PDB file of C-alpha atoms in Angstrom:
ATOM      1  CA  MET R  23      10.758   9.557   0.529  1.00 57.00           C
ATOM      2  CA  ILE R  24       7.536   9.080   2.425  1.00 61.00           C
ATOM      3  CA  ILE R  25       7.637  10.892   5.732  1.00 54.00           C
ATOM      4  CA  GLN R  26       7.697   9.044   8.996  1.00 53.00           C
ATOM      5  CA  GLU R  27       5.874  11.422  11.327  1.00 50.00           C
ATOM      6  CA  GLU R  28       2.992   9.995  13.281  1.00 50.00           C
ATOM      7  CA  PRO R  29      -0.437  11.328  12.308  1.00 46.00           C
ATOM      8  CA  GLN R  30      -3.104  10.600  14.889  1.00 48.00           C
ATOM      9  CA  GLU R  31      -4.599   7.254  13.885  1.00 53.00           C
ATOM     10  CA  GLU R  32      -8.202   8.135  14.685  1.00 66.00           C
ATOM     11  CA  MET R  33      -8.036  11.118  12.328  1.00 89.00           C
ATOM     12  CA  ALA R  34      -6.087   9.527   9.475  1.00 94.00           C
ATOM     13  CA  ILE R  35      -7.029   7.852   6.226  1.00 96.00           C
ATOM     14  CA  ILE R  36      -5.678   4.307   6.464  1.00 97.00           C
ATOM     15  CA  ILE R  37      -4.678   2.469   3.271  1.00 98.00           C
ATOM     16  CA  SER R  38      -4.014  -1.223   3.976  1.00 98.00           C
ATOM     17  CA  CYS R  39      -2.222  -2.971   1.088  1.00 98.00           C
ATOM     18  CA  ASP R  40      -1.167  -6.481   0.135  1.00 98.00           C
ATOM     19  CA  ALA R  41      -0.298  -8.520  -2.945  1.00 98.00           C
ATOM     20  CA  SER R  42      -0.366 -12.118  -4.044  1.00 97.00           C
ATOM     21  CA  ILE R  43       1.653 -13.891  -6.730  1.00 96.00           C
ATOM     22  CA  LYS R  44       1.331 -17.440  -8.059  1.00 95.00           C
ATOM     23  CA  THR R  45       4.975 -17.909  -9.067  1.00 94.00           C
ATOM     24  CA  ASN R  46       7.819 -15.727  -7.802  1.00 95.00           C
ATOM     25  CA  PRO R  47       9.369 -14.590 -10.032  1.00 94.00           C
ATOM     26  CA  GLY R  48       7.172 -14.822 -13.077  1.00 92.00           C
ATOM     27  CA  GLY R  49       3.667 -13.997 -11.968  1.00 83.00           C
ATOM     28  CA  PRO R  50       0.759 -13.755 -12.421  1.00 96.00           C
ATOM     29  CA  ALA R  51       0.081 -11.356  -9.573  1.00 97.00           C
ATOM     30  CA  ALA R  52      -2.744  -9.362  -8.028  1.00 98.00           C
ATOM     31  CA  ILE R  53      -3.094  -6.566  -5.514  1.00 98.00           C
ATOM     32  CA  GLY R  54      -5.559  -5.791  -2.787  1.00 98.00           C
ATOM     33  CA  ALA R  55      -6.155  -2.638  -0.811  1.00 98.00           C
ATOM     34  CA  VAL R  56      -8.631  -1.313   1.715  1.00 98.00           C
ATOM     35  CA  ILE R  57      -9.054   2.428   2.208  1.00 98.00           C
ATOM     36  CA  ARG R  58     -10.676   3.495   5.459  1.00 96.00           C
ATOM     37  CA  PHE R  59     -11.749   7.097   6.005  1.00 94.00           C
ATOM     38  CA  PRO R  60     -12.081   8.422   9.567  1.00 92.00           C
ATOM     39  CA  ASP R  61     -15.478   9.978   8.869  1.00 82.00           C
ATOM     40  CA  GLU R  62     -17.036   6.959   7.111  1.00 81.00           C
ATOM     41  CA  THR R  63     -17.974   3.528   8.437  1.00 83.00           C
ATOM     42  CA  LYS R  64     -17.653   1.511   5.209  1.00 93.00           C
ATOM     43  CA  PRO R  65     -14.157   1.217   3.700  1.00 95.00           C
ATOM     44  CA  LEU R  66     -13.373   1.100  -0.012  1.00 96.00           C
ATOM     45  CA  SER R  67     -12.038  -2.291  -1.178  1.00 97.00           C
ATOM     46  CA  ILE R  68      -9.790  -2.724  -4.227  1.00 98.00           C
ATOM     47  CA  ALA R  69      -8.763  -5.942  -5.980  1.00 98.00           C
ATOM     48  CA  LYS R  70      -7.128  -6.221  -9.378  1.00 97.00           C
ATOM     49  CA  LEU R  71      -4.567  -8.083 -11.414  1.00 98.00           C
ATOM     50  CA  THR R  72      -1.172  -6.505 -12.029  1.00 97.00           C
ATOM     51  CA  ASN R  73       1.621  -7.231 -14.491  1.00 95.00           C
ATOM     52  CA  ALA R  74       4.189  -7.524 -11.674  1.00 96.00           C
ATOM     53  CA  GLN R  75       6.779 -10.232 -12.170  1.00 95.00           C
ATOM     54  CA  THR R  76       7.930 -10.509  -8.536  1.00 96.00           C
ATOM     55  CA  ASN R  77       6.308 -10.360  -5.128  1.00 96.00           C
ATOM     56  CA  ASN R  78       8.131  -7.093  -4.349  1.00 97.00           C
ATOM     57  CA  GLU R  79       6.893  -5.462  -7.560  1.00 97.00           C
ATOM     58  CA  ALA R  80       3.377  -6.565  -6.668  1.00 98.00           C
ATOM     59  CA  GLU R  81       3.689  -5.089  -3.157  1.00 98.00           C
ATOM     60  CA  TYR R  82       4.753  -1.751  -4.679  1.00 98.00           C
ATOM     61  CA  ASP R  83       1.817  -1.967  -7.102  1.00 98.00           C
ATOM     62  CA  ALA R  84      -0.597  -2.525  -4.195  1.00 98.00           C
ATOM     63  CA  ILE R  85       0.624   0.627  -2.457  1.00 98.00           C
ATOM     64  CA  TYR R  86       0.554   2.665  -5.660  1.00 98.00           C
ATOM     65  CA  GLU R  87      -2.943   1.476  -6.584  1.00 97.00           C
ATOM     66  CA  GLY R  88      -4.260   2.192  -3.089  1.00 97.00           C
ATOM     67  CA  LEU R  89      -2.806   5.706  -3.068  1.00 97.00           C
ATOM     68  CA  THR R  90      -3.984   6.370  -6.634  1.00 97.00           C
ATOM     69  CA  ALA R  91      -7.520   5.217  -5.802  1.00 96.00           C
ATOM     70  CA  LEU R  92      -7.579   7.613  -2.862  1.00 96.00           C
ATOM     71  CA  VAL R  93      -6.412  10.516  -5.038  1.00 94.00           C
ATOM     72  CA  ASN R  94      -9.038   9.658  -7.662  1.00 94.00           C
ATOM     73  CA  LEU R  95     -11.735   9.788  -4.973  1.00 91.00           C
ATOM     74  CA  HIS R  96     -10.427  12.795  -3.058  1.00 87.00           C
ATOM     75  CA  ASN R  97      -7.977  14.888  -5.041  1.00 83.00           C
ATOM     76  CA  ARG R  98      -7.212  16.935  -1.947  1.00 88.00           C
ATOM     77  CA  PRO R  99      -7.739  14.709   1.106  1.00 92.00           C
ATOM     78  CA  LYS R 100      -8.266  16.576   4.356  1.00 91.00           C
ATOM     79  CA  TYR R 101      -6.816  13.946   6.685  1.00 95.00           C
ATOM     80  CA  PRO R 102      -3.244  12.644   7.018  1.00 96.00           C
ATOM     81  CA  ILE R 103      -2.660   9.320   5.279  1.00 97.00           C
ATOM     82  CA  THR R 104      -1.168   6.168   6.780  1.00 97.00           C
ATOM     83  CA  ILE R 105      -0.230   3.357   4.400  1.00 98.00           C
ATOM     84  CA  ARG R 106       0.107  -0.106   5.933  1.00 98.00           C
ATOM     85  CA  SER R 107       1.942  -2.996   4.308  1.00 98.00           C
ATOM     86  CA  ASP R 108       3.207  -6.381   5.487  1.00 97.00           C
ATOM     87  CA  SER R 109       6.325  -6.095   3.298  1.00 97.00           C
ATOM     88  CA  GLN R 110       9.175  -4.911   5.516  1.00 97.00           C
ATOM     89  CA  LEU R 111      11.478  -4.601   2.506  1.00 97.00           C
ATOM     90  CA  VAL R 112       9.141  -2.322   0.554  1.00 97.00           C
ATOM     91  CA  VAL R 113       8.321  -0.193   3.611  1.00 98.00           C
ATOM     92  CA  LYS R 114      12.011   0.300   4.425  1.00 97.00           C
ATOM     93  CA  GLN R 115      12.810   1.089   0.781  1.00 97.00           C
ATOM     94  CA  LEU R 116      10.023   3.676   0.615  1.00 97.00           C
ATOM     95  CA  LYS R 117      11.313   5.278   3.813  1.00 96.00           C
ATOM     96  CA  GLY R 118      14.828   5.405   2.351  1.00 95.00           C
ATOM     97  CA  GLU R 119      16.207   3.019   4.992  1.00 96.00           C
ATOM     98  CA  TYR R 120      17.148   0.316   2.456  1.00 97.00           C
ATOM     99  CA  LYS R 121      18.819   0.724  -0.904  1.00 96.00           C
ATOM    100  CA  ILE R 122      16.920  -0.345  -4.006  1.00 97.00           C
ATOM    101  CA  ASN R 123      19.052  -2.284  -6.483  1.00 95.00           C
ATOM    102  CA  LEU R 124      16.524  -3.148  -9.201  1.00 95.00           C
ATOM    103  CA  GLU R 125      15.498  -0.468 -11.680  1.00 96.00           C
ATOM    104  CA  PRO R 126      11.798  -1.447 -11.850  1.00 95.00           C
ATOM    105  CA  LEU R 127      11.527  -1.125  -8.072  1.00 96.00           C
ATOM    106  CA  LYS R 128      13.369   2.215  -8.121  1.00 97.00           C
ATOM    107  CA  ARG R 129      10.819   3.557 -10.617  1.00 97.00           C
ATOM    108  CA  LYS R 130       7.877   2.290  -8.577  1.00 97.00           C
ATOM    109  CA  CYS R 131       9.329   3.786  -5.381  1.00 97.00           C
ATOM    110  CA  LEU R 132       9.868   7.122  -7.095  1.00 97.00           C
ATOM    111  CA  SER R 133       6.292   7.145  -8.447  1.00 97.00           C
ATOM    112  CA  ILE R 134       4.822   6.456  -5.016  1.00 98.00           C
ATOM    113  CA  ASN R 135       6.968   9.096  -3.332  1.00 96.00           C
ATOM    114  CA  GLU R 136       6.157  11.698  -5.995  1.00 96.00           C
ATOM    115  CA  LEU R 137       2.454  11.006  -5.606  1.00 96.00           C
ATOM    116  CA  ALA R 138       2.740  11.245  -1.810  1.00 96.00           C
ATOM    117  CA  LYS R 139       4.632  14.559  -2.030  1.00 95.00           C
ATOM    118  CA  SER R 140       1.939  16.021  -4.298  1.00 95.00           C
ATOM    119  CA  LEU R 141      -0.718  15.626  -1.615  1.00 95.00           C
ATOM    120  CA  PRO R 142      -1.654  18.467   0.742  1.00 95.00           C
ATOM    121  CA  VAL R 143      -1.457  16.207   3.818  1.00 95.00           C
ATOM    122  CA  PRO R 144       1.334  14.135   5.384  1.00 95.00           C
ATOM    123  CA  VAL R 145       1.730  10.561   4.135  1.00 96.00           C
ATOM    124  CA  LYS R 146       3.253   7.944   6.410  1.00 96.00           C
ATOM    125  CA  ILE R 147       4.044   4.306   5.703  1.00 96.00           C
ATOM    126  CA  GLU R 148       4.289   1.618   8.336  1.00 96.00           C
ATOM    127  CA  TRP R 149       4.992  -2.079   8.454  1.00 97.00           C
ATOM    128  CA  ARG R 150       2.469  -4.320  10.108  1.00 97.00           C
ATOM    129  CA  PRO R 151       2.534  -8.130  10.297  1.00 96.00           C
ATOM    130  CA  ARG R 152       0.383  -9.971   7.761  1.00 93.00           C
ATOM    131  CA  ASN R 153      -3.274 -10.108   8.782  1.00 92.00           C
ATOM    132  CA  SER R 154      -2.592  -8.079  11.957  1.00 96.00           C
ATOM    133  CA  THR R 155      -5.612  -5.842  11.342  1.00 96.00           C
ATOM    134  CA  PRO R 156      -8.998  -6.639   9.802  1.00 96.00           C
ATOM    135  CA  ASP R 157      -8.240  -4.316   6.874  1.00 97.00           C
ATOM    136  CA  LEU R 158      -4.848  -5.952   6.166  1.00 97.00           C
ATOM    137  CA  THR R 159      -6.591  -9.330   6.216  1.00 97.00           C
ATOM    138  CA  GLN R 160      -9.198  -8.023   3.774  1.00 98.00           C
ATOM    139  CA  ALA R 161      -6.501  -6.562   1.504  1.00 98.00           C
ATOM    140  CA  ASN R 162      -4.808  -9.976   1.499  1.00 97.00           C
ATOM    141  CA  PHE R 163      -8.112 -11.690   0.648  1.00 98.00           C
ATOM    142  CA  ASN R 164      -8.804  -9.127  -2.093  1.00 98.00           C
ATOM    143  CA  ALA R 165      -5.477  -9.931  -3.769  1.00 98.00           C
ATOM    144  CA  GLN R 166      -5.932 -13.686  -3.440  1.00 97.00           C
ATOM    145  CA  ASP R 167      -9.504 -13.504  -4.742  1.00 97.00           C
ATOM    146  CA  ALA R 168      -8.445 -11.414  -7.756  1.00 97.00           C
ATOM    147  CA  LEU R 169      -5.697 -13.944  -8.482  1.00 96.00           C
ATOM    148  CA  GLY R 170      -8.087 -16.871  -8.110  1.00 95.00           C
ATOM    149  CA  VAL R 171      -6.139 -18.674  -5.404  1.00 94.00           C
ATOM    150  CA  LYS R 172      -7.318 -20.169  -2.137  1.00 93.00           C
ATOM    151  CA  ARG R 173      -7.319 -17.713   0.747  1.00 93.00           C
ATOM    152  CA  HIS R 174      -4.559 -18.368   3.248  1.00 87.00           C
TER     153      HIS R 174
END
């Protein structure tokens, strides 16, 4: 599972993730992410549709897509990574604090944890309230924009 140690925020890559779904369950759904590097002023924004059928699947997809985008940009990042999500359930499942009952979510959790373990730096995940940081707000807007729904 993703480790819970505390990298220093000012020297960490921050991946802020969110998802949006029109009908839960059933979809369609989209994800948004913002990746902020400590040595760069402009973050990378991601927005795309996903085939998730539930809001929880979409939240997992947002985290996976954000982490994958980072790896595609920097195969061997030099800073610790902090992933932020407003989904308490997904964060606690990724930390191993909550059991995962649904097979699709188990697979997504395993994929994220395997990707995190393959990196040469610590990866931490933390829950933050929706829109509690500018980057979480932007991730939310990215998902809503990709889905074609009104921002809220």
